[in-house]
């Protein structure tokens, strides 16, 4: 029995005992008749490809906005989570009223789980940076995340993307490593720790990617409502740390309110587009292509901020572009 089928059975059993079996079964079957998530999305539609690439540009843009933050980093992250929640929650409430969506337990639980995965990823990444160079931890994390997502989607969830498209997705990961992986070519004392924490952080990326896919397809949580609840959960989960750093709140807002506002708008746009793409395309293809934002960001940083070493950025962008073409053809 496939993992997705087992999850489906567990959810239906819970719903049956809670009195919501009919509602949950309708949500689980709404994507493709009686198909489970993954069995009806074998490729990448043009619309989904456009959403993923647009999301990558938005993601790169907000990362550039956050690049020169001067205040407390943890407070800054909490501020843009909170700003995103303040922006998206009213829109999500309007959507629920307009569509007559009645929130169930999944509307609360699913976003809470992805919030925990996101925070775990961030913590593991920061721990990795304490024990090893960024040039080791970051490329390993961003490479392991999509590759692990692809493996789980194909081997356990039963997704069958076209071979050409799958090759394109893996080629896109290769292009990302061309841009970010130079530190892996120069062994350092922290190499082992960097590989360990990078792999753990990459596992976190795969976890929230696959859970997001399951939530908006099998559980049927609307993407905007899902993201609004997730941002709210992340803001609340980070609040105890922010309270301990409350002396830094005002200075951070005064120094970084512009990037806070930019990220609060662009980050939801990027993430929600990916969630909508997951409803129409295989997660085995969406996961690697969304990481093309790293290459876009590297090119923009070279162009706008005159950062050094343009050759790997251009080469990596060319490799990613070839991967995107293969996904489109597949």
Coordinates of C-alpha atoms in Angstrom, one line a residue:
X1 CA 0.0 0.0 0.0
X2 CA 1.4 3.4 -1.0
X3 CA 2.3 5.9 1.7
X4 CA -0.2 8.4 0.3
X5 CA -3.0 5.7 0.5
X6 CA -2.0 4.9 4.1
X7 CA -2.2 8.6 5.0
X8 CA -5.6 8.9 3.3
X9 CA -6.9 5.9 5.3
X10 CA -5.7 7.4 8.6
X11 CA -7.3 10.7 7.8
X12 CA -10.6 9.1 6.9
X13 CA -10.6 7.0 10.0
X14 CA -10.0 10.1 12.1
X15 CA -12.7 12.0 10.3
X16 CA -15.2 9.1 10.7
X17 CA -14.7 9.0 14.4
X18 CA -15.0 12.8 14.5
X19 CA -18.2 12.9 12.4
X20 CA -16.6 14.5 9.3
X21 CA -16.1 11.5 7.0
X22 CA -18.2 12.8 4.1
X23 CA -16.5 16.2 4.1
X24 CA -13.0 14.7 4.3
X25 CA -13.7 12.1 1.6
X26 CA -15.0 14.8 -0.7
X27 CA -11.8 16.8 -0.1
X28 CA -9.6 13.8 -0.7
X29 CA -11.4 12.9 -3.9
X30 CA -11.8 16.4 -5.4
X31 CA -8.5 16.6 -7.1
X32 CA -8.8 13.7 -9.6
X33 CA -12.0 11.8 -9.0
X34 CA -11.0 8.8 -6.8
X35 CA -7.3 9.2 -7.4
X36 CA -4.9 9.9 -4.5
X37 CA -2.5 12.8 -4.6
X38 CA 0.3 12.1 -7.0
X39 CA -1.5 9.7 -9.2
X40 CA -3.1 12.3 -11.5
X41 CA -0.3 14.8 -11.8
X42 CA 2.4 13.2 -13.8
X43 CA 3.8 16.3 -15.5
X44 CA 4.1 20.1 -15.6
X45 CA 1.3 22.2 -17.2
X46 CA 2.3 25.5 -18.9
X47 CA 0.3 27.4 -16.3
X48 CA 2.0 25.6 -13.4
X49 CA 5.4 26.2 -15.0
X50 CA 4.6 29.9 -15.3
X51 CA 3.5 30.0 -11.6
X52 CA 6.7 28.3 -10.4
X53 CA 9.0 30.6 -12.4
X54 CA 7.1 33.7 -11.4
X55 CA 7.4 32.5 -7.8
X56 CA 11.1 32.0 -8.2
X57 CA 11.5 35.6 -9.4
X58 CA 9.5 36.9 -6.5
X59 CA 11.5 34.8 -4.1
X60 CA 14.7 36.1 -5.4
X61 CA 13.5 39.7 -5.2
X62 CA 12.5 39.4 -1.5
X63 CA 15.8 37.7 -0.6
X64 CA 17.6 40.6 -2.2
X65 CA 15.5 43.0 -0.2
X66 CA 16.4 41.1 3.0
X67 CA 20.1 40.9 2.0
X68 CA 21.1 44.1 3.7
X69 CA 19.0 43.9 6.9
X70 CA 20.8 45.8 9.7
X71 CA 18.7 44.9 12.7
X72 CA 18.2 41.7 14.7
X73 CA 17.8 38.8 12.2
X74 CA 15.3 36.8 14.3
X75 CA 13.1 39.9 15.0
X76 CA 13.2 40.7 11.3
X77 CA 12.0 37.2 10.4
X78 CA 9.2 37.4 12.9
X79 CA 8.2 40.9 11.6
X80 CA 7.8 39.7 8.0
X81 CA 5.9 36.5 9.1
X82 CA 3.6 38.8 11.1
X83 CA 3.3 41.2 8.2
X84 CA 2.5 38.4 5.8
X85 CA -0.2 37.1 8.2
X86 CA -1.7 40.6 8.6
X87 CA -1.9 40.8 4.8
X88 CA -3.2 37.3 4.1
X89 CA -5.6 36.6 6.9
X90 CA -8.2 39.1 5.8
X91 CA -7.9 37.8 2.2
X92 CA -8.3 34.3 3.5
X93 CA -11.4 35.2 5.5
X94 CA -12.9 36.8 2.4
X95 CA -12.1 33.7 0.4
X96 CA -13.8 31.5 2.9
X97 CA -16.9 33.6 2.9
X98 CA -16.9 33.9 -0.9
X99 CA -16.5 30.2 -1.5
X100 CA -18.5 29.0 1.5
X101 CA -15.5 27.1 2.8
X102 CA -16.1 25.7 6.2
X103 CA -12.7 25.3 8.0
X104 CA -12.2 21.9 9.6
X105 CA -9.5 20.4 11.7
X106 CA -7.2 20.2 8.7
X107 CA -7.3 23.9 8.2
X108 CA -5.7 24.4 11.6
X109 CA -3.5 21.3 11.8
X110 CA -1.9 21.2 8.3
X111 CA -0.5 24.8 8.5
X112 CA 0.7 24.2 12.1
X113 CA 2.7 21.2 10.8
X114 CA 4.4 23.2 8.0
X115 CA 5.2 26.0 10.4
X116 CA 7.0 23.5 12.6
X117 CA 8.9 22.1 9.6
X118 CA 9.9 25.6 8.5
X119 CA 11.2 26.6 11.9
X120 CA 13.1 23.3 12.2
X121 CA 14.7 24.0 8.8
X122 CA 15.7 27.5 9.9
X123 CA 17.1 26.3 13.2
X124 CA 19.1 23.5 11.6
X125 CA 20.5 25.9 9.0
X126 CA 21.6 28.3 11.7
X127 CA 23.2 25.5 13.7
X128 CA 25.1 24.5 10.6
X129 CA 26.4 28.0 10.1
X130 CA 27.8 27.9 13.6
X131 CA 29.8 24.7 13.0
X132 CA 30.7 25.0 9.3
X133 CA 31.0 27.5 6.4
X134 CA 28.0 28.8 4.7
X135 CA 29.5 27.7 1.4
X136 CA 29.2 24.1 2.6
X137 CA 25.9 24.1 4.5
X138 CA 23.7 26.1 2.2
X139 CA 24.4 24.3 -1.1
X140 CA 24.0 20.9 0.5
X141 CA 20.7 21.9 2.0
X142 CA 19.3 23.4 -1.2
X143 CA 20.5 20.4 -3.2
X144 CA 19.3 17.7 -0.8
X145 CA 15.9 19.3 -0.3
X146 CA 14.6 19.0 -3.9
X147 CA 16.4 15.7 -4.7
X148 CA 14.9 14.1 -1.6
X149 CA 11.5 15.5 -2.5
X150 CA 11.8 13.9 -6.0
X151 CA 12.8 10.6 -4.5
X152 CA 10.0 10.4 -2.0
X153 CA 7.4 11.6 -4.6
X154 CA 8.5 9.0 -7.2
X155 CA 9.4 6.0 -4.9
X156 CA 6.8 6.4 -2.2
X157 CA 4.0 8.6 -3.4
X158 CA 3.7 7.0 -6.8
X159 CA 4.2 10.1 -9.0
X160 CA 5.4 9.4 -12.5
X161 CA 6.6 12.5 -14.2
X162 CA 7.9 12.1 -17.8
X163 CA 11.5 11.0 -17.9
X164 CA 12.6 14.1 -19.9
X165 CA 10.9 16.4 -17.4
X166 CA 12.4 14.6 -14.4
X167 CA 15.8 14.9 -16.0
X168 CA 15.2 18.6 -16.4
X169 CA 14.3 19.0 -12.7
X170 CA 17.5 17.2 -11.7
X171 CA 19.5 19.4 -14.2
X172 CA 18.1 22.5 -12.5
X173 CA 19.4 21.2 -9.2
X174 CA 22.8 20.8 -10.8
X175 CA 22.7 24.4 -12.0
X176 CA 22.0 25.5 -8.4
X177 CA 25.0 23.6 -7.2
X178 CA 27.2 25.2 -9.9
X179 CA 26.2 28.6 -8.4
X180 CA 26.3 27.8 -4.7
X181 CA 28.6 24.8 -4.3
X182 CA 32.1 26.2 -4.7
X183 CA 32.7 25.8 -1.0
X184 CA 32.3 22.0 -1.5
X185 CA 35.4 21.9 -3.7
X186 CA 37.7 23.3 -0.9
X187 CA 37.8 20.9 2.0
X188 CA 37.8 22.6 5.4
X189 CA 37.9 21.4 9.1
X190 CA 34.1 21.8 9.3
X191 CA 33.3 19.8 6.2
X192 CA 31.7 16.8 8.1
X193 CA 29.6 19.0 10.2
X194 CA 28.6 21.1 7.2
X195 CA 27.5 18.0 5.3
X196 CA 25.5 16.7 8.3
X197 CA 23.7 19.9 9.1
X198 CA 23.2 20.7 5.4
X199 CA 21.6 17.3 4.9
X200 CA 19.4 17.7 8.0
X201 CA 18.3 21.2 6.8
X202 CA 17.6 19.7 3.3
X203 CA 15.5 17.1 4.9
X204 CA 13.5 19.9 6.5
X205 CA 13.0 21.5 3.0
X206 CA 11.8 18.2 1.7
X207 CA 9.5 17.7 4.7
X208 CA 7.7 21.0 4.3
X209 CA 7.6 20.7 0.5
X210 CA 5.9 17.3 0.6
X211 CA 3.6 18.3 3.4
X212 CA 2.5 21.4 1.5
X213 CA 1.8 19.2 -1.5
X214 CA -0.3 16.8 0.6
X215 CA -2.1 19.6 2.4
X216 CA -3.3 21.5 -0.7
X217 CA -4.1 18.4 -2.8
X218 CA -5.1 15.4 -0.6
X219 CA -6.5 17.4 2.3
X220 CA -7.9 20.1 -0.1
X221 CA -6.9 23.1 2.0
X222 CA -7.1 26.2 -0.3
X223 CA -3.6 27.6 -0.8
X224 CA -4.2 31.1 0.3
X225 CA -6.0 30.0 3.5
X226 CA -3.3 27.4 4.1
X227 CA -0.5 30.1 3.8
X228 CA -2.3 32.6 5.9
X229 CA -2.7 30.1 8.8
X230 CA 0.9 28.9 8.4
X231 CA 2.2 32.5 8.7
X232 CA 0.1 33.1 11.7
X233 CA 1.4 29.9 13.3
X234 CA 5.0 30.8 12.6
X235 CA 4.5 34.2 14.0
X236 CA 3.0 32.8 17.2
X237 CA 5.6 30.1 17.6
X238 CA 8.4 32.7 17.3
X239 CA 6.8 35.1 19.7
X240 CA 8.5 33.7 22.8
X241 CA 12.0 34.3 21.3
X242 CA 10.9 37.8 20.2
X243 CA 9.7 38.7 23.7
X244 CA 13.1 37.8 25.0
X245 CA 14.6 40.1 22.4
X246 CA 12.0 42.9 22.8
X247 CA 14.7 45.5 23.2
X248 CA 15.6 44.9 19.6
X249 CA 12.1 45.3 18.1
X250 CA 12.0 49.0 17.8
X251 CA 15.6 49.5 16.5
X252 CA 14.9 46.7 13.9
X253 CA 11.7 48.2 12.7
X254 CA 13.3 51.7 12.5
X255 CA 16.3 50.3 10.5
X256 CA 14.5 47.7 8.4
X257 CA 10.9 48.6 8.0
X258 CA 11.2 49.0 4.2
X259 CA 12.5 45.4 3.7
X260 CA 10.0 44.1 6.2
X261 CA 7.2 45.6 4.1
X262 CA 8.7 44.3 0.8
X263 CA 9.2 40.8 2.1
X264 CA 5.7 40.8 3.7
X265 CA 4.2 41.3 0.3
X266 CA 6.5 39.3 -2.0
X267 CA 7.0 36.3 0.2
X268 CA 3.3 35.4 0.3
X269 CA 3.0 35.9 -3.5
X270 CA 5.9 33.5 -4.1
X271 CA 4.7 30.8 -1.7
X272 CA 1.1 30.9 -2.7
X273 CA 2.0 30.6 -6.4
X274 CA 4.0 27.5 -5.6
X275 CA 1.0 26.0 -3.6
X276 CA -1.3 26.6 -6.6
X277 CA 1.3 25.0 -8.9
X278 CA 1.4 21.9 -6.7
X279 CA -2.4 21.5 -7.3
X280 CA -1.7 21.1 -11.1
X281 CA 1.8 19.6 -11.4
X282 CA 3.9 16.9 -9.9
X283 CA 5.8 17.8 -6.7
X284 CA 8.7 15.9 -8.2
X285 CA 9.0 18.7 -10.8
X286 CA 7.9 21.7 -8.7
X287 CA 10.4 21.1 -5.9
X288 CA 13.6 21.4 -8.0
X289 CA 12.3 24.2 -10.3
X290 CA 11.3 26.5 -7.3
X291 CA 14.9 26.4 -6.3
X292 CA 15.8 28.3 -9.5
X293 CA 15.2 31.4 -7.4
X294 CA 18.7 30.9 -6.0
X295 CA 20.3 31.3 -9.4
X296 CA 18.0 34.3 -10.3
X297 CA 19.0 35.9 -7.0
X298 CA 22.7 35.3 -7.7
X299 CA 22.5 36.9 -11.1
X300 CA 20.6 39.9 -9.7
X301 CA 23.2 40.3 -6.9
X302 CA 26.0 40.3 -9.5
X303 CA 24.1 42.8 -11.6
X304 CA 22.8 45.1 -8.9
X305 CA 25.4 44.8 -6.1
X306 CA 28.5 44.1 -8.3
X307 CA 29.2 40.9 -6.5
X308 CA 32.3 39.0 -7.7
X309 CA 32.6 35.7 -9.7
X310 CA 30.0 36.2 -12.5
X311 CA 31.2 33.1 -14.4
X312 CA 29.6 30.4 -12.1
X313 CA 26.4 32.5 -11.9
X314 CA 26.1 32.7 -15.7
X315 CA 27.0 29.0 -16.2
X316 CA 24.6 27.9 -13.4
X317 CA 21.8 30.0 -14.9
X318 CA 22.4 28.4 -18.3
X319 CA 22.2 24.9 -16.8
X320 CA 19.0 25.8 -15.0
X321 CA 17.5 27.3 -18.2
X322 CA 18.3 24.0 -20.0
X323 CA 16.5 22.1 -17.2
X324 CA 13.5 24.4 -17.4
X325 CA 13.3 23.7 -21.2
X326 CA 13.4 20.0 -20.6
X327 CA 10.6 20.2 -18.0
X328 CA 8.5 22.3 -20.5
X329 CA 9.1 19.8 -23.3
X330 CA 8.4 16.8 -21.0

